[in-house]
Amino acid sequence: MSLALKQAMINLGNTKENPSVGCVIIKNNSLISAGHTSTNGRPHAEYNAITNSKKNLTNSILYVTLEPCTHYGKTPPCVKKIIKSKIKKVFFSIKDPDQRSYNNSSKILKKKNINVNIGMMSNKIKEFYRSYILSRENRLPFVTCKLAASKDLFTINKRKKWITNEYSRGRVHLMRSQHDSIITSSLTIMKDNPLLNCRINGLKMTSPTIIILDNHLKISTKSKVIKNNTIIFYNKFNKRKIKLLKKAGVKTYKATLNDKGDLNLTNVLMKVKKLGFYRIFLESGITLASSFLKENLVNDLKIYISDNKLNNNGTGNINRLIKFFLKKKKYTIEKVNLFGDKLISYKIK
């Protein structure tokens, strides 16, 4: 099951509305095949593991992180493929919260004399599927907010571009690859002109879609993020700017405002989910991050803390934010070797 979970991790954030599932098949105490959910969600992990096998699967054992699907959608159900392959035993960790399949597979498989075992590594795998489970329960997508700060909790270095070291920044690139979209502000784009892509060899194709919140359409059309599939939410109409953005391949959507005259973040997230995005990586400055936290729209908060202080060279201190928004919130210092920096993860909701 641990190997199946590692398979599931391969495509996390790249399977659209479907969960990223991992599957391995064992026969005669040997691993004979493995598979994970394909990009955009299909084919499923079980189908891939079964079809990838070069061995006869009769009397083999299948381990899968999530309950196999039992309903007909764009593809036939995985239980049908399992039965046809004459697999003798199926282990799955947790039941699928999708009501079309919930608690159905064990009944179907048992009727075909296939032994079923449920619950292996359930706590760890349930944590892995938090975003998927919440997406089935809530109308909003799962939001992970990332901040970087100095040892004295400043988020802006007046003298240098970077606060954290290259290992922390590399970890951020990995996190980008595990989300289907990045939300940021036009202020961040205008100030830093970032690429906001994944620059890790082998993962460059998993760079998320960039979503920019730009109320007054101030962003320059020469910004590095202005390209095909970039999305901008605005409110103040600018016919000329919209025409230029459209020509560059950017999609624009008008959003409503809240009572403070800012873009309504809840409505933006609802639209984002309708557009097919389910795992959001919020990568912006302290202002937008605070707004998301204040409106209770953040599920996980990741703070990278540098081993160095900025003192008078720092601005944008998050000490007040931590005390106000994160009081009594559960957090862990993740055991990641960042060569001096540390990563603190808060589970907000």
mmCIF file of C-alpha atoms in Angstrom:
data_model
loop_
_atom_site.group_PDB
_atom_site.id
_atom_site.type_symbol
_atom_site.label_atom_id
_atom_site.label_comp_id
_atom_site.label_asym_id
_atom_site.label_seq_id
_atom_site.Cartn_x
_atom_site.Cartn_y
_atom_site.Cartn_z
ATOM 1 C CA MET A 1 0.000 0.000 0.000
ATOM 2 C CA SER A 2 2.958 2.282 0.628
ATOM 3 C CA LEU A 3 4.089 1.671 -2.952
ATOM 4 C CA ALA A 4 0.558 2.391 -4.168
ATOM 5 C CA LEU A 5 0.601 5.700 -2.290
ATOM 6 C CA LYS A 6 3.887 6.632 -3.955
ATOM 7 C CA GLN A 7 2.206 5.951 -7.296
ATOM 8 C CA ALA A 8 -0.689 8.220 -6.299
ATOM 9 C CA MET A 9 1.750 11.022 -5.494
ATOM 10 C CA ILE A 10 3.097 11.018 -9.058
ATOM 11 C CA ASN A 11 0.131 12.840 -10.575
ATOM 12 C CA LEU A 12 -1.231 14.742 -7.577
ATOM 13 C CA GLY A 13 -2.756 17.984 -8.835
ATOM 14 C CA ASN A 14 -2.941 16.886 -12.451
ATOM 15 C CA THR A 15 -6.069 14.705 -12.510
ATOM 16 C CA LYS A 16 -8.788 17.409 -12.679
ATOM 17 C CA GLU A 17 -11.941 16.434 -10.745
ATOM 18 C CA ASN A 18 -10.782 12.856 -10.301
ATOM 19 C CA PRO A 19 -8.554 11.856 -7.369
ATOM 20 C CA SER A 20 -4.955 10.879 -8.009
ATOM 21 C CA VAL A 21 -4.981 7.153 -7.233
ATOM 22 C CA GLY A 22 -2.097 4.699 -7.033
ATOM 23 C CA CYS A 23 -2.228 0.958 -7.644
ATOM 24 C CA VAL A 24 0.220 -1.963 -7.528
ATOM 25 C CA ILE A 25 -0.293 -5.658 -8.300
ATOM 26 C CA ILE A 26 1.493 -8.516 -6.536
ATOM 27 C CA LYS A 27 1.804 -12.144 -7.569
ATOM 28 C CA ASN A 28 3.872 -14.869 -5.887
ATOM 29 C CA ASN A 29 5.239 -12.234 -3.493
ATOM 30 C CA SER A 30 6.627 -10.169 -6.359
ATOM 31 C CA LEU A 31 5.562 -6.790 -7.693
ATOM 32 C CA ILE A 32 4.442 -7.358 -11.274
ATOM 33 C CA SER A 33 2.749 -4.075 -12.199
ATOM 34 C CA ALA A 34 1.997 -0.534 -11.070
ATOM 35 C CA GLY A 35 -0.124 2.358 -12.270
ATOM 36 C CA HIS A 36 -1.496 5.760 -11.318
ATOM 37 C CA THR A 37 -4.358 7.938 -12.497
ATOM 38 C CA SER A 38 -3.476 9.484 -15.833
ATOM 39 C CA THR A 39 -3.180 13.213 -16.488
ATOM 40 C CA ASN A 40 -6.644 14.841 -16.617
ATOM 41 C CA GLY A 41 -8.102 11.911 -14.668
ATOM 42 C CA ARG A 42 -8.403 9.054 -17.158
ATOM 43 C CA PRO A 43 -7.660 6.177 -17.464
ATOM 44 C CA HIS A 44 -7.803 5.293 -13.780
ATOM 45 C CA ALA A 45 -4.964 3.759 -11.768
ATOM 46 C CA GLU A 46 -6.403 0.230 -11.671
ATOM 47 C CA TYR A 47 -6.927 0.193 -15.430
ATOM 48 C CA ASN A 48 -3.359 1.368 -16.006
ATOM 49 C CA ALA A 49 -1.851 -1.161 -13.595
ATOM 50 C CA ILE A 50 -3.818 -4.037 -15.142
ATOM 51 C CA THR A 51 -3.078 -3.097 -18.742
ATOM 52 C CA ASN A 52 0.592 -2.374 -17.940
ATOM 53 C CA SER A 53 1.118 -5.907 -16.658
ATOM 54 C CA LYS A 54 3.055 -8.305 -18.860
ATOM 55 C CA LYS A 55 2.169 -11.188 -16.530
ATOM 56 C CA ASN A 56 -0.997 -13.225 -16.265
ATOM 57 C CA LEU A 57 -3.008 -11.669 -13.425
ATOM 58 C CA THR A 58 -4.958 -14.764 -12.400
ATOM 59 C CA ASN A 59 -4.815 -15.160 -8.592
ATOM 60 C CA SER A 60 -2.816 -11.949 -8.140
ATOM 61 C CA ILE A 61 -3.375 -9.350 -5.391
ATOM 62 C CA LEU A 62 -4.214 -5.716 -6.126
ATOM 63 C CA TYR A 63 -3.457 -2.840 -3.743
ATOM 64 C CA VAL A 64 -5.089 0.512 -4.446
ATOM 65 C CA THR A 65 -5.219 3.695 -2.359
ATOM 66 C CA LEU A 66 -8.911 4.441 -2.959
ATOM 67 C CA GLU A 67 -11.979 2.280 -3.379
ATOM 68 C CA PRO A 68 -12.254 1.144 -7.037
ATOM 69 C CA CYS A 69 -15.023 2.887 -8.949
ATOM 70 C CA THR A 70 -18.225 0.990 -9.704
ATOM 71 C CA HIS A 71 -20.134 3.440 -11.889
ATOM 72 C CA TYR A 72 -20.124 4.004 -15.617
ATOM 73 C CA GLY A 73 -18.847 7.442 -16.569
ATOM 74 C CA LYS A 74 -16.590 8.346 -19.468
ATOM 75 C CA THR A 75 -14.939 4.953 -18.885
ATOM 76 C CA PRO A 76 -16.259 1.587 -17.629
ATOM 77 C CA PRO A 77 -15.935 0.893 -13.876
ATOM 78 C CA CYS A 78 -12.608 -0.401 -12.559
ATOM 79 C CA VAL A 79 -14.296 -3.259 -10.677
ATOM 80 C CA LYS A 80 -15.311 -4.724 -14.025
ATOM 81 C CA LYS A 81 -11.676 -4.691 -15.173
ATOM 82 C CA ILE A 82 -10.559 -6.279 -11.880
ATOM 83 C CA ILE A 83 -13.125 -9.077 -12.167
ATOM 84 C CA LYS A 84 -12.243 -9.763 -15.785
ATOM 85 C CA SER A 85 -8.545 -10.033 -14.878
ATOM 86 C CA LYS A 86 -9.293 -12.824 -12.345
ATOM 87 C CA ILE A 87 -7.523 -11.015 -9.515
ATOM 88 C CA LYS A 88 -8.183 -12.968 -6.320
ATOM 89 C CA LYS A 89 -7.777 -10.308 -3.639
ATOM 90 C CA VAL A 90 -8.158 -6.515 -3.443
ATOM 91 C CA PHE A 91 -6.820 -4.222 -0.730
ATOM 92 C CA PHE A 92 -8.021 -0.612 -0.698
ATOM 93 C CA SER A 93 -7.348 1.955 1.983
ATOM 94 C CA ILE A 94 -10.407 4.225 2.171
ATOM 95 C CA LYS A 95 -13.888 4.330 0.718
ATOM 96 C CA ASP A 96 -14.540 6.723 -2.148
ATOM 97 C CA PRO A 97 -16.562 9.755 -0.938
ATOM 98 C CA ASP A 98 -18.117 9.944 -4.423
ATOM 99 C CA GLN A 99 -21.633 8.671 -3.740
ATOM 100 C CA ARG A 100 -21.726 6.893 -7.109
ATOM 101 C CA SER A 101 -19.135 4.428 -5.830
ATOM 102 C CA TYR A 102 -19.190 4.751 -2.044
ATOM 103 C CA ASN A 103 -19.127 1.336 -0.351
ATOM 104 C CA ASN A 104 -20.202 -0.471 -3.528
ATOM 105 C CA SER A 105 -17.044 -2.150 -4.771
ATOM 106 C CA SER A 106 -16.611 -4.614 -1.893
ATOM 107 C CA LYS A 107 -20.162 -5.899 -2.388
ATOM 108 C CA ILE A 108 -19.664 -6.392 -6.131
ATOM 109 C CA LEU A 109 -16.227 -7.980 -5.781
ATOM 110 C CA LYS A 110 -17.296 -10.344 -2.995
ATOM 111 C CA LYS A 111 -20.170 -11.609 -5.155
ATOM 112 C CA LYS A 112 -17.478 -12.682 -7.627
ATOM 113 C CA ASN A 113 -15.564 -14.484 -4.845
ATOM 114 C CA ILE A 114 -12.847 -11.834 -4.715
ATOM 115 C CA ASN A 115 -11.523 -11.251 -1.204
ATOM 116 C CA VAL A 116 -11.616 -7.591 -0.108
ATOM 117 C CA ASN A 117 -9.645 -5.903 2.673
ATOM 118 C CA ILE A 118 -10.358 -2.279 3.647
ATOM 119 C CA GLY A 119 -8.437 0.150 5.864
ATOM 120 C CA MET A 120 -4.719 -0.418 5.402
ATOM 121 C CA MET A 121 -2.781 2.850 6.075
ATOM 122 C CA SER A 122 -6.130 4.639 6.239
ATOM 123 C CA ASN A 123 -5.001 7.584 8.403
ATOM 124 C CA LYS A 124 -2.054 8.471 6.174
ATOM 125 C CA ILE A 125 -4.006 8.002 2.966
ATOM 126 C CA LYS A 126 -7.031 9.927 4.249
ATOM 127 C CA GLU A 127 -4.669 12.832 4.883
ATOM 128 C CA PHE A 128 -3.347 12.513 1.321
ATOM 129 C CA TYR A 129 -6.921 12.749 -0.016
ATOM 130 C CA ARG A 130 -7.979 15.761 2.090
ATOM 131 C CA SER A 131 -8.365 17.985 -0.953
ATOM 132 C CA TYR A 132 -10.399 15.368 -2.835
ATOM 133 C CA ILE A 133 -12.646 14.592 0.144
ATOM 134 C CA LEU A 134 -13.280 18.285 0.799
ATOM 135 C CA SER A 135 -14.005 18.913 -2.892
ATOM 136 C CA ARG A 136 -16.825 16.372 -2.636
ATOM 137 C CA GLU A 137 -18.195 18.056 0.483
ATOM 138 C CA ASN A 138 -17.706 21.739 -0.357
ATOM 139 C CA ARG A 139 -18.551 24.033 -3.244
ATOM 140 C CA LEU A 140 -15.068 25.577 -3.123
ATOM 141 C CA PRO A 141 -11.710 24.159 -4.228
ATOM 142 C CA PHE A 142 -8.891 23.254 -1.829
ATOM 143 C CA VAL A 143 -6.503 26.180 -1.231
ATOM 144 C CA THR A 144 -2.898 25.876 -0.104
ATOM 145 C CA CYS A 145 -1.312 29.221 0.763
ATOM 146 C CA LYS A 146 2.460 29.625 0.653
ATOM 147 C CA LEU A 147 4.476 32.345 2.364
ATOM 148 C CA ALA A 148 8.225 32.839 2.738
ATOM 149 C CA ALA A 149 9.665 34.746 5.685
ATOM 150 C CA SER A 150 12.931 35.579 7.358
ATOM 151 C CA LYS A 151 13.814 34.307 10.826
ATOM 152 C CA ASP A 152 12.355 37.555 12.211
ATOM 153 C CA LEU A 153 9.210 36.973 10.080
ATOM 154 C CA PHE A 154 9.622 39.593 7.348
ATOM 155 C CA THR A 155 8.241 38.625 3.914
ATOM 156 C CA ILE A 156 10.044 41.254 1.839
ATOM 157 C CA ASN A 157 13.790 41.774 1.553
ATOM 158 C CA LYS A 158 14.474 45.402 0.604
ATOM 159 C CA ARG A 159 17.877 44.553 -0.848
ATOM 160 C CA LYS A 160 17.477 41.126 -2.442
ATOM 161 C CA LYS A 161 14.798 39.258 -4.362
ATOM 162 C CA TRP A 162 14.971 36.079 -2.287
ATOM 163 C CA ILE A 163 14.426 35.492 1.416
ATOM 164 C CA THR A 164 14.710 31.713 1.655
ATOM 165 C CA ASN A 165 17.454 29.523 0.183
ATOM 166 C CA GLU A 166 17.510 27.569 -3.086
ATOM 167 C CA TYR A 167 16.346 24.367 -1.387
ATOM 168 C CA SER A 168 13.189 26.025 -0.079
ATOM 169 C CA ARG A 169 12.578 27.537 -3.504
ATOM 170 C CA GLY A 170 13.047 24.120 -5.116
ATOM 171 C CA ARG A 171 10.464 22.699 -2.716
ATOM 172 C CA VAL A 172 8.037 25.424 -3.815
ATOM 173 C CA HIS A 173 8.491 24.330 -7.434
ATOM 174 C CA LEU A 174 7.557 20.791 -6.376
ATOM 175 C CA MET A 175 4.459 22.123 -4.605
ATOM 176 C CA ARG A 176 3.457 24.010 -7.744
ATOM 177 C CA SER A 177 3.538 20.756 -9.693
ATOM 178 C CA GLN A 178 1.063 19.250 -7.190
ATOM 179 C CA HIS A 179 -1.616 21.888 -7.805
ATOM 180 C CA ASP A 180 -3.650 22.504 -10.932
ATOM 181 C CA SER A 181 -3.564 26.290 -10.626
ATOM 182 C CA ILE A 182 -1.781 29.197 -8.939
ATOM 183 C CA ILE A 183 -3.685 32.248 -7.733
ATOM 184 C CA THR A 184 -1.756 35.469 -7.348
ATOM 185 C CA SER A 185 -2.344 39.220 -7.460
ATOM 186 C CA SER A 186 -1.538 41.732 -10.159
ATOM 187 C CA LEU A 187 0.540 43.549 -7.517
ATOM 188 C CA THR A 188 2.819 40.516 -7.209
ATOM 189 C CA ILE A 189 3.130 40.251 -10.995
ATOM 190 C CA MET A 190 3.911 43.949 -11.431
ATOM 191 C CA LYS A 191 6.446 43.966 -8.619
ATOM 192 C CA ASP A 192 8.361 40.716 -9.268
ATOM 193 C CA ASN A 193 7.399 39.735 -12.857
ATOM 194 C CA PRO A 194 7.674 36.015 -11.925
ATOM 195 C CA LEU A 195 7.270 32.994 -14.183
ATOM 196 C CA LEU A 196 5.295 31.008 -11.576
ATOM 197 C CA ASN A 197 6.020 27.704 -13.312
ATOM 198 C CA CYS A 198 7.620 24.440 -12.217
ATOM 199 C CA ARG A 199 11.291 24.433 -13.125
ATOM 200 C CA ILE A 200 12.208 20.910 -12.009
ATOM 201 C CA ASN A 201 13.520 18.510 -14.642
ATOM 202 C CA GLY A 202 10.824 15.962 -15.423
ATOM 203 C CA LEU A 203 8.044 18.093 -13.942
ATOM 204 C CA LYS A 204 8.061 21.089 -16.272
ATOM 205 C CA MET A 205 4.957 19.829 -18.069
ATOM 206 C CA THR A 206 3.050 19.899 -14.765
ATOM 207 C CA SER A 207 3.256 23.685 -14.353
ATOM 208 C CA PRO A 208 -0.141 24.887 -13.113
ATOM 209 C CA THR A 209 -2.480 27.324 -14.810
ATOM 210 C CA ILE A 210 -1.885 30.886 -13.581
ATOM 211 C CA ILE A 211 -4.881 32.829 -12.255
ATOM 212 C CA ILE A 212 -4.378 36.529 -11.603
ATOM 213 C CA LEU A 213 -6.661 38.767 -9.554
ATOM 214 C CA ASP A 214 -6.489 42.184 -11.218
ATOM 215 C CA ASN A 215 -9.470 44.375 -10.332
ATOM 216 C CA HIS A 216 -8.488 47.322 -12.561
ATOM 217 C CA LEU A 217 -6.606 45.358 -15.271
ATOM 218 C CA LYS A 218 -3.332 47.077 -14.440
ATOM 219 C CA ILE A 219 -1.117 44.163 -15.458
ATOM 220 C CA SER A 220 1.331 44.725 -18.290
ATOM 221 C CA THR A 221 0.738 42.646 -21.385
ATOM 222 C CA LYS A 222 4.517 42.134 -21.473
ATOM 223 C CA SER A 223 4.570 40.281 -18.140
ATOM 224 C CA LYS A 224 6.171 36.828 -18.238
ATOM 225 C CA VAL A 225 2.914 35.147 -17.175
ATOM 226 C CA ILE A 226 0.908 36.588 -20.071
ATOM 227 C CA LYS A 227 0.524 33.536 -22.286
ATOM 228 C CA ASN A 228 -1.934 30.865 -23.398
ATOM 229 C CA ASN A 229 -4.216 29.542 -20.660
ATOM 230 C CA THR A 230 -3.443 32.332 -18.168
ATOM 231 C CA ILE A 231 -6.677 33.517 -16.521
ATOM 232 C CA ILE A 232 -7.409 37.007 -15.188
ATOM 233 C CA PHE A 233 -10.323 38.028 -12.965
ATOM 234 C CA TYR A 234 -11.190 41.730 -13.087
ATOM 235 C CA ASN A 235 -14.066 44.111 -12.388
ATOM 236 C CA LYS A 236 -13.248 47.455 -14.012
ATOM 237 C CA PHE A 237 -13.826 46.992 -17.728
ATOM 238 C CA ASN A 238 -11.062 48.039 -20.129
ATOM 239 C CA LYS A 239 -11.973 47.138 -23.705
ATOM 240 C CA ARG A 240 -8.499 47.813 -25.158
ATOM 241 C CA LYS A 241 -6.643 45.835 -22.460
ATOM 242 C CA ILE A 242 -9.033 42.881 -22.726
ATOM 243 C CA LYS A 243 -8.542 42.811 -26.495
ATOM 244 C CA LEU A 244 -4.738 42.750 -26.062
ATOM 245 C CA LEU A 245 -4.944 40.017 -23.420
ATOM 246 C CA LYS A 246 -7.241 37.909 -25.577
ATOM 247 C CA LYS A 247 -4.803 38.248 -28.474
ATOM 248 C CA ALA A 248 -2.064 36.893 -26.173
ATOM 249 C CA GLY A 249 -4.211 33.837 -25.307
ATOM 250 C CA VAL A 250 -5.349 35.076 -21.888
ATOM 251 C CA LYS A 251 -8.883 34.319 -20.686
ATOM 252 C CA THR A 252 -10.628 37.083 -18.756
ATOM 253 C CA TYR A 253 -13.634 36.886 -16.422
ATOM 254 C CA LYS A 254 -15.466 39.720 -14.767
ATOM 255 C CA ALA A 255 -15.959 39.155 -11.042
ATOM 256 C CA THR A 256 -18.209 40.821 -8.474
ATOM 257 C CA LEU A 257 -16.871 43.048 -5.707
ATOM 258 C CA ASN A 258 -17.224 42.746 -1.946
ATOM 259 C CA ASP A 259 -18.390 45.592 0.308
ATOM 260 C CA LYS A 260 -14.817 46.937 0.436
ATOM 261 C CA GLY A 261 -14.568 47.282 -3.325
ATOM 262 C CA ASP A 262 -12.203 44.323 -3.765
ATOM 263 C CA LEU A 263 -12.834 41.244 -5.872
ATOM 264 C CA ASN A 264 -15.182 38.826 -4.112
ATOM 265 C CA LEU A 265 -12.819 35.937 -3.363
ATOM 266 C CA THR A 266 -15.535 33.372 -2.632
ATOM 267 C CA ASN A 267 -17.196 34.036 -5.978
ATOM 268 C CA VAL A 268 -13.827 33.870 -7.723
ATOM 269 C CA LEU A 269 -13.145 30.459 -6.186
ATOM 270 C CA MET A 270 -16.590 29.199 -7.152
ATOM 271 C CA LYS A 271 -15.923 30.196 -10.752
ATOM 272 C CA VAL A 272 -12.438 28.671 -10.607
ATOM 273 C CA LYS A 273 -13.951 25.340 -9.600
ATOM 274 C CA LYS A 274 -16.502 25.558 -12.426
ATOM 275 C CA LEU A 275 -13.572 26.076 -14.791
ATOM 276 C CA GLY A 276 -12.206 22.712 -13.642
ATOM 277 C CA PHE A 277 -9.616 23.612 -10.989
ATOM 278 C CA TYR A 278 -9.677 21.794 -7.657
ATOM 279 C CA ARG A 279 -6.262 22.256 -6.019
ATOM 280 C CA ILE A 280 -5.260 25.910 -5.744
ATOM 281 C CA PHE A 281 -1.792 27.164 -4.786
ATOM 282 C CA LEU A 282 -2.051 30.705 -3.425
ATOM 283 C CA GLU A 283 1.304 32.349 -4.056
ATOM 284 C CA SER A 284 1.150 36.063 -3.382
ATOM 285 C CA GLY A 285 2.118 38.792 -0.955
ATOM 286 C CA ILE A 286 0.887 39.230 2.582
ATOM 287 C CA THR A 287 -2.116 41.388 1.590
ATOM 288 C CA LEU A 288 -3.916 38.817 -0.570
ATOM 289 C CA ALA A 289 -2.886 35.961 1.739
ATOM 290 C CA SER A 290 -4.406 37.834 4.692
ATOM 291 C CA SER A 291 -7.627 38.397 2.758
ATOM 292 C CA PHE A 292 -7.942 34.673 2.004
ATOM 293 C CA LEU A 293 -7.243 33.815 5.645
ATOM 294 C CA LYS A 294 -9.670 36.430 6.932
ATOM 295 C CA GLU A 295 -12.451 34.988 4.762
ATOM 296 C CA ASN A 296 -11.619 31.436 5.885
ATOM 297 C CA LEU A 297 -10.746 30.320 2.361
ATOM 298 C CA VAL A 298 -7.391 28.673 3.131
ATOM 299 C CA ASN A 299 -7.179 24.964 3.927
ATOM 300 C CA ASP A 300 -3.417 24.618 4.382
ATOM 301 C CA LEU A 301 -0.783 27.261 5.050
ATOM 302 C CA LYS A 302 2.879 26.557 4.280
ATOM 303 C CA ILE A 303 5.424 28.996 5.711
ATOM 304 C CA TYR A 304 9.058 28.703 4.695
ATOM 305 C CA ILE A 305 11.239 30.280 7.377
ATOM 306 C CA SER A 306 14.783 31.356 6.545
ATOM 307 C CA ASP A 307 17.670 30.789 8.936
ATOM 308 C CA ASN A 308 18.643 34.469 8.569
ATOM 309 C CA LYS A 309 17.204 37.664 10.000
ATOM 310 C CA LEU A 310 16.540 40.760 7.891
ATOM 311 C CA ASN A 311 16.286 43.348 10.684
ATOM 312 C CA ASN A 312 16.088 46.830 9.087
ATOM 313 C CA ASN A 313 16.240 45.319 5.585
ATOM 314 C CA GLY A 314 12.887 43.623 6.050
ATOM 315 C CA THR A 315 9.281 44.696 5.665
ATOM 316 C CA GLY A 316 5.891 42.969 5.564
ATOM 317 C CA ASN A 317 6.123 41.209 8.928
ATOM 318 C CA ILE A 318 3.745 38.262 9.415
ATOM 319 C CA ASN A 319 4.005 38.077 13.205
ATOM 320 C CA ARG A 320 0.626 39.760 13.635
ATOM 321 C CA LEU A 321 -0.925 37.530 10.957
ATOM 322 C CA ILE A 322 0.289 34.403 12.740
ATOM 323 C CA LYS A 323 -1.025 35.568 16.107
ATOM 324 C CA PHE A 324 -4.383 36.688 14.708
ATOM 325 C CA PHE A 325 -5.274 33.982 12.195
ATOM 326 C CA LEU A 326 -3.308 30.973 13.369
ATOM 327 C CA LYS A 327 -3.894 31.024 17.109
ATOM 328 C CA LYS A 328 -4.772 27.494 18.295
ATOM 329 C CA LYS A 329 -4.420 26.122 14.754
ATOM 330 C CA LYS A 330 -2.726 22.753 14.403
ATOM 331 C CA TYR A 331 0.740 22.973 12.891
ATOM 332 C CA THR A 332 3.742 20.775 12.249
ATOM 333 C CA ILE A 333 7.350 21.569 11.434
ATOM 334 C CA GLU A 334 7.860 19.358 8.412
ATOM 335 C CA LYS A 335 10.963 17.220 8.456
ATOM 336 C CA VAL A 336 12.382 18.330 5.140
ATOM 337 C CA ASN A 337 16.097 18.915 4.715
ATOM 338 C CA LEU A 338 16.204 22.549 3.596
ATOM 339 C CA PHE A 339 19.765 23.174 4.778
ATOM 340 C CA GLY A 340 18.940 25.734 7.455
ATOM 341 C CA ASP A 341 15.477 26.849 6.401
ATOM 342 C CA LYS A 342 12.419 25.184 7.906
ATOM 343 C CA LEU A 343 8.911 24.524 6.647
ATOM 344 C CA ILE A 344 5.957 25.023 8.998
ATOM 345 C CA SER A 345 2.581 23.648 7.887
ATOM 346 C CA TYR A 346 -0.680 24.858 9.392
ATOM 347 C CA LYS A 347 -3.879 22.898 8.920
ATOM 348 C CA ILE A 348 -6.432 25.697 8.852
ATOM 349 C CA LYS A 349 -9.562 23.662 8.163
#
